[in-house]
Coordinates of C-alpha atoms and ligand atoms in Angstrom, one line a residue:
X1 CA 72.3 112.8 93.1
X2 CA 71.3 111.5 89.5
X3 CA 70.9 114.7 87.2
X4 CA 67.5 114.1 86.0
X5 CA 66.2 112.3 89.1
X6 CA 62.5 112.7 89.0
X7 CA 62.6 114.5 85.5
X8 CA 59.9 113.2 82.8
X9 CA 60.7 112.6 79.5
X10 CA 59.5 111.5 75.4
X11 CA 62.7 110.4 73.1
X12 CA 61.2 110.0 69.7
X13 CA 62.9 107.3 67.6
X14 CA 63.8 105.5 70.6
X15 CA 64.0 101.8 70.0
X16 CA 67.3 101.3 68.3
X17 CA 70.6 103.8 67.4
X18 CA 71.1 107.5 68.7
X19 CA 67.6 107.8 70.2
X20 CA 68.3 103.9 72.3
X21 CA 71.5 105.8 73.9
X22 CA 70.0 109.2 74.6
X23 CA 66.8 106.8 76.5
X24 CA 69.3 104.6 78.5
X25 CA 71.5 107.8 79.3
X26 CA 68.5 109.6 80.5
X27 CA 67.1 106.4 82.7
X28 CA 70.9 106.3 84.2
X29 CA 70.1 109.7 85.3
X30 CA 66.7 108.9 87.1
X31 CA 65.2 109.3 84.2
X32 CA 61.0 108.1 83.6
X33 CA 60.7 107.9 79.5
X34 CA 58.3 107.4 76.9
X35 CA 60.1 105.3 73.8
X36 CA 58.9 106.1 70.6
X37 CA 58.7 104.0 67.7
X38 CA 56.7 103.9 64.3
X39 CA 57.3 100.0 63.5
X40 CA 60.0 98.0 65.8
X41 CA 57.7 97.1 68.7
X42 CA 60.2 94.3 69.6
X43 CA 62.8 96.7 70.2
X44 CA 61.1 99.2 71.8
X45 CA 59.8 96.9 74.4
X46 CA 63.4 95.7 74.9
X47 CA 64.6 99.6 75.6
X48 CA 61.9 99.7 77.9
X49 CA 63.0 96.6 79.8
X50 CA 66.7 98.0 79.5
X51 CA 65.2 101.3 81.2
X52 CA 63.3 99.4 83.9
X53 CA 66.9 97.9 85.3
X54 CA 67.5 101.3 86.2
X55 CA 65.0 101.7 88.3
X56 CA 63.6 104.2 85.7
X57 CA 59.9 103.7 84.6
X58 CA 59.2 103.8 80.7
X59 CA 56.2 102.7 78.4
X60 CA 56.3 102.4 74.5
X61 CA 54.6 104.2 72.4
X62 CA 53.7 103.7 69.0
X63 CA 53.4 106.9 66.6
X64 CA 55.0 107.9 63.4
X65 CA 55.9 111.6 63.9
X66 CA 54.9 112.6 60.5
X67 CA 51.3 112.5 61.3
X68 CA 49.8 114.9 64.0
X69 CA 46.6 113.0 64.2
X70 CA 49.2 110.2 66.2
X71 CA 51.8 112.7 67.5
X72 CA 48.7 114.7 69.3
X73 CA 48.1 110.7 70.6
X74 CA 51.5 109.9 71.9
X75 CA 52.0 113.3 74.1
X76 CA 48.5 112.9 75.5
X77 CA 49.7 108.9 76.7
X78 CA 52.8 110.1 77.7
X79 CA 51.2 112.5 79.9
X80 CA 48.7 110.3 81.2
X81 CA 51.4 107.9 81.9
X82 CA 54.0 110.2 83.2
X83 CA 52.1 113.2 84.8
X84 CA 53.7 115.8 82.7
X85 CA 56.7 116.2 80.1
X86 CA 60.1 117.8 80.9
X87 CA 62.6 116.8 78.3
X88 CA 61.6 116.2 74.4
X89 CA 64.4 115.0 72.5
X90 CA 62.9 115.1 68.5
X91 CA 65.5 112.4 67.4
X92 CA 63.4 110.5 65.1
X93 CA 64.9 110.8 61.5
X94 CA 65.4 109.1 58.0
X95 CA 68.0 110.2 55.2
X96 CA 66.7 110.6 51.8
X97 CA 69.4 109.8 49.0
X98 CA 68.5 111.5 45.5
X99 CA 69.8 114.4 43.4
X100 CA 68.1 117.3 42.8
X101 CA 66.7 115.8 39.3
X102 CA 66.4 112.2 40.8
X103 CA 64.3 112.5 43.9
X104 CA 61.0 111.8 43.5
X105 CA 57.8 113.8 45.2
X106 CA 56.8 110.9 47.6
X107 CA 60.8 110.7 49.5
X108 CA 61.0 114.6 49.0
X109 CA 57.7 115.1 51.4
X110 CA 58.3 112.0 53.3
X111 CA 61.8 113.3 54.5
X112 CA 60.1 116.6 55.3
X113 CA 57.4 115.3 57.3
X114 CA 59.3 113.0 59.3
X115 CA 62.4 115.2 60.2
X116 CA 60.8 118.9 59.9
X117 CA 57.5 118.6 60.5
X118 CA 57.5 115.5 63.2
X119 CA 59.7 118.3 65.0
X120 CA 57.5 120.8 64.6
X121 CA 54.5 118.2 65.6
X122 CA 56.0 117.3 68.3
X123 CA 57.0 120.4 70.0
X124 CA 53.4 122.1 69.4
X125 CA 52.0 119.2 71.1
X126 CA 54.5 119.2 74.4
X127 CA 55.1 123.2 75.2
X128 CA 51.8 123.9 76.2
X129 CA 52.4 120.9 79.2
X130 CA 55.6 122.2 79.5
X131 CA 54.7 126.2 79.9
X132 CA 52.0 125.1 82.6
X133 CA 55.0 124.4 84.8
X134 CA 57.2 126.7 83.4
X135 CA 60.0 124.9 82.8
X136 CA 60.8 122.2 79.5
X137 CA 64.0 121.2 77.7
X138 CA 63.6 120.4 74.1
X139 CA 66.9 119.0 71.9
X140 CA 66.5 118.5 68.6
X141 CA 68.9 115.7 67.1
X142 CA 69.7 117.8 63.8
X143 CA 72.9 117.4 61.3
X144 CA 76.0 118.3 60.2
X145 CA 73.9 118.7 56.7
X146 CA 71.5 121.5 58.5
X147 CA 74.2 123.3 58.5
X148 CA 76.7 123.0 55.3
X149 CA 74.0 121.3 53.0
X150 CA 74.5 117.6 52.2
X151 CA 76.6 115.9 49.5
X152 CA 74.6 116.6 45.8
X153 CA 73.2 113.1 46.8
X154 CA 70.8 114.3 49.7
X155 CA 69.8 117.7 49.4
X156 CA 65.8 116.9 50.5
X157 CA 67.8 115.5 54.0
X158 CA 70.1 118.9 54.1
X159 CA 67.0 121.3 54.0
X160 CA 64.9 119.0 56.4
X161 CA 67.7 119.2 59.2
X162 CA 68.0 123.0 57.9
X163 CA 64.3 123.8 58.3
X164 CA 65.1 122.1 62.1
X165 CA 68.1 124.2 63.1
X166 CA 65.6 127.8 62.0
X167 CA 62.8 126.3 64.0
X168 CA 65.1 125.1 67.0
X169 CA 66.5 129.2 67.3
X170 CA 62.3 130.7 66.9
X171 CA 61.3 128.5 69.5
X172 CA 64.1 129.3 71.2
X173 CA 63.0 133.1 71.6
X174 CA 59.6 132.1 71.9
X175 CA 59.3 129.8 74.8
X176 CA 62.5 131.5 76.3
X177 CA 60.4 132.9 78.6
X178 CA 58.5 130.5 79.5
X179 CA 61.6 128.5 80.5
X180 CA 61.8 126.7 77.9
X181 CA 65.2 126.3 76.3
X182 CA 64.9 125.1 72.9
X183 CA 69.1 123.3 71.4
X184 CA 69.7 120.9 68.8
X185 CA 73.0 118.7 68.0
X186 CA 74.3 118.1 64.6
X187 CA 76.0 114.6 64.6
X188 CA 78.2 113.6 62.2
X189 CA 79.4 109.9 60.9
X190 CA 77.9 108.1 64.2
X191 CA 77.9 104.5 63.9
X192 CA 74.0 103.5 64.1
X193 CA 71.7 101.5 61.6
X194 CA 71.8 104.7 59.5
X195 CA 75.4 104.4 58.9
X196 CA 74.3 101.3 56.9
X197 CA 74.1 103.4 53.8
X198 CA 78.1 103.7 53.2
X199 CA 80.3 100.8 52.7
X200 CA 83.2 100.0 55.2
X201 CA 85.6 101.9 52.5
X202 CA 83.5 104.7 52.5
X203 CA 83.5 104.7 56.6
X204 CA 87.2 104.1 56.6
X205 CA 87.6 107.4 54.1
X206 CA 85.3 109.6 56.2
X207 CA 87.4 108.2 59.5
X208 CA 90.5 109.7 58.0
X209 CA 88.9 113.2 57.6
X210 CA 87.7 113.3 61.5
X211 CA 90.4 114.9 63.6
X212 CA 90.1 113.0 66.8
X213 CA 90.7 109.7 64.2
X214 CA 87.5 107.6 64.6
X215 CA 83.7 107.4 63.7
X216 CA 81.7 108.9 66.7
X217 CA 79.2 106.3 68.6
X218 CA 75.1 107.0 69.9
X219 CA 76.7 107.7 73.4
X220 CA 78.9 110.2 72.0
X221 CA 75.6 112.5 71.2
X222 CA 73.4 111.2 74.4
X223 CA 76.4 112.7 76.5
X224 CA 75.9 116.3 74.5
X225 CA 72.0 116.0 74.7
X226 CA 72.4 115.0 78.5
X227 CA 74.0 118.3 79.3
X228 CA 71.7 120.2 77.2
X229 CA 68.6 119.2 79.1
X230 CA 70.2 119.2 82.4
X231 CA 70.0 122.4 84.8
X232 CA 73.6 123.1 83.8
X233 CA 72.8 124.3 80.6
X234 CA 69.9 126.3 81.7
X235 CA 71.5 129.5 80.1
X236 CA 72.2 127.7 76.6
X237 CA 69.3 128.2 74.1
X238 CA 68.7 128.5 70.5
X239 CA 72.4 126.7 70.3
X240 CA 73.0 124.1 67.2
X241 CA 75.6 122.0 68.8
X242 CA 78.8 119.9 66.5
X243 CA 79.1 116.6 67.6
X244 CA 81.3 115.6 64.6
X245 CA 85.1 114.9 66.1
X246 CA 85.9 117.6 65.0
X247 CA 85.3 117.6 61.4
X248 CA 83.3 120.5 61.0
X249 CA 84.7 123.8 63.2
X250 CA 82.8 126.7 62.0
X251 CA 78.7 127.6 62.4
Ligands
NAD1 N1 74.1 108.4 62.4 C1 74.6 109.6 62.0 O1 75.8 109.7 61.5 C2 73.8 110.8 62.0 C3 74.4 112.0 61.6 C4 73.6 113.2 61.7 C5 72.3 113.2 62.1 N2 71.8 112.0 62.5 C6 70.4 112.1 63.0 O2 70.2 111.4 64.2 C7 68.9 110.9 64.3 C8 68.9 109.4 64.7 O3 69.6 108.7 63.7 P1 70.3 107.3 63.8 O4 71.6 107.5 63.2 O5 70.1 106.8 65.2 O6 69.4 106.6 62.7 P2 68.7 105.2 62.8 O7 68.1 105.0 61.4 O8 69.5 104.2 63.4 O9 67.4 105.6 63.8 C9 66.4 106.4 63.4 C10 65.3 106.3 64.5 O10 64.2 107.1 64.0 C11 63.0 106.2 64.1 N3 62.0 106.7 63.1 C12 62.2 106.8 61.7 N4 61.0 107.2 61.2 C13 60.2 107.4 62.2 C14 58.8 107.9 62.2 N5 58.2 108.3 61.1 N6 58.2 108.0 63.5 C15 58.9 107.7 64.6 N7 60.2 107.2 64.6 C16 60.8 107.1 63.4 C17 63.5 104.8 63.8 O11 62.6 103.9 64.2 C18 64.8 104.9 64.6 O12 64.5 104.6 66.0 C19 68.2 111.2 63.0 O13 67.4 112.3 63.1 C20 69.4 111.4 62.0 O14 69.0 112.2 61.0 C21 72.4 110.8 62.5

């Protein structure tokens, strides 16, 4: 028996790195999906096709998180497309480089509106479908910077996970109730377009601070997330989960 067989579910940020392997995990599992994007139609369509070979059905869907007017959109197609929602993984995210004194207003609020408040979007949009049935599984693909703040060269990206993890534990005791359980995972140093930003040297140093000795990969966090939002975890909840090798050990 697959573990989600039947289950419905919307990946945000879903057409290429972490939020690719969480979709393609999920469809393994009997999985139907929506994949989100905000500009790589291409890819998205090729994730779908990826999801179809599984016997899974997905569509793609266009929104950038960072505007309820399209979030409010995309749930509404998803649920006329899949009947209802089950799973929401918020994994859409950008990091924001900048000191204190060097980022500018525009990259501060664009880093807070796509990784805090396309969360928050997205979640007010899909609990209500998800209380109707009384049951819903919501991860939230935080950071390792949510947690211990970021180098002095991200800050904006440290507080936006931060602000994640705080919401991830209210709605936790909110929607607990309702069973809802509400997790997020804090990755750190997974190989994905996003890794991009640091040179093979600078790869190769963070390596050699990783116990287990190696940079972690997308399926290394779709694993974690598929537990989360499967029935095994059903008493896990308001938990902010290290995927880091090891690196960080404590909170
Ligand atoms: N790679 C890592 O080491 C790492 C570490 C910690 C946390 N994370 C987090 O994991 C998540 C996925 O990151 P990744 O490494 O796969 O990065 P990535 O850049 O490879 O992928 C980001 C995804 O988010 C989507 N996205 C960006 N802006 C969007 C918007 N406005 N609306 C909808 N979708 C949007 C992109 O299209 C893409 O699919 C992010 O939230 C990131 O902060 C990654």
């Amino acid at each position: 028996m697959k573990k989600l067989q039947g289950k419905k579910a919307i990946v945000t940020g879903s057409s290429y790195g972490i939020g690719k392997a969480v979709a393609l995990c999920f469809a393994n599992e009997g999985c139907d999906l929506v994949v989100n994007y905000s500009k790589s139609e291409k890819k998205a369509l090729e994730v779908v096709s990826e999801i179809e070979k599984t016997g899974a059905r997905a569509i793609a869907i266009r929104a950038d998180v960072s505007s309820s007017s399209e979030v409010k959109r995309m749930v509404e197609e998803a649920v006329a497309f899949l009947k209802t929602v089950d799973i929401l993984v918020n994994n859409a995210g950008i990091i924001a480089f900048g000191t204190l004194e060097e980022i500018d207003d525009e990259r501060l609020e664009k880093v807070l509106a796509i990784n805090y408040k396309g969360t928050f979007y997205c979640c007010r949009e899909t609990i209500p479908v998800m209380k109707r049935q009384n049951y819903g599984k919501i991860v939230n693909v935080s950071s390792i910077a949510g947690q211990q703040g970021d180098h002095a060269t991200a800050p904006s990206y440290g507080s936006s996970k931060g602000a994640m993890n705080v919401l991830t534990k209210s709605l936790a005791r909110q929607f607990g109730p309702y069973g809802i359980n509400v997790n997020a995972v804090a990755p750190h140093a997974i190989i994905t377009p996003m890794m991009d930003y640091w040179n093979k040297k600078r790869q190769e140093e963070m390596r050699k601070m990783i116990p287990v000795g190696r940079l972690g990969t997308p399926e290394d966090v779709a694993s974690v997330v598929l537990f989360l939002v499967s029935d095994e975890a059903s008493f896990v909840t308001g938990q902010i989960i290290n995927i880091n090798g090891g690196y960080l050990m404590d909170s």
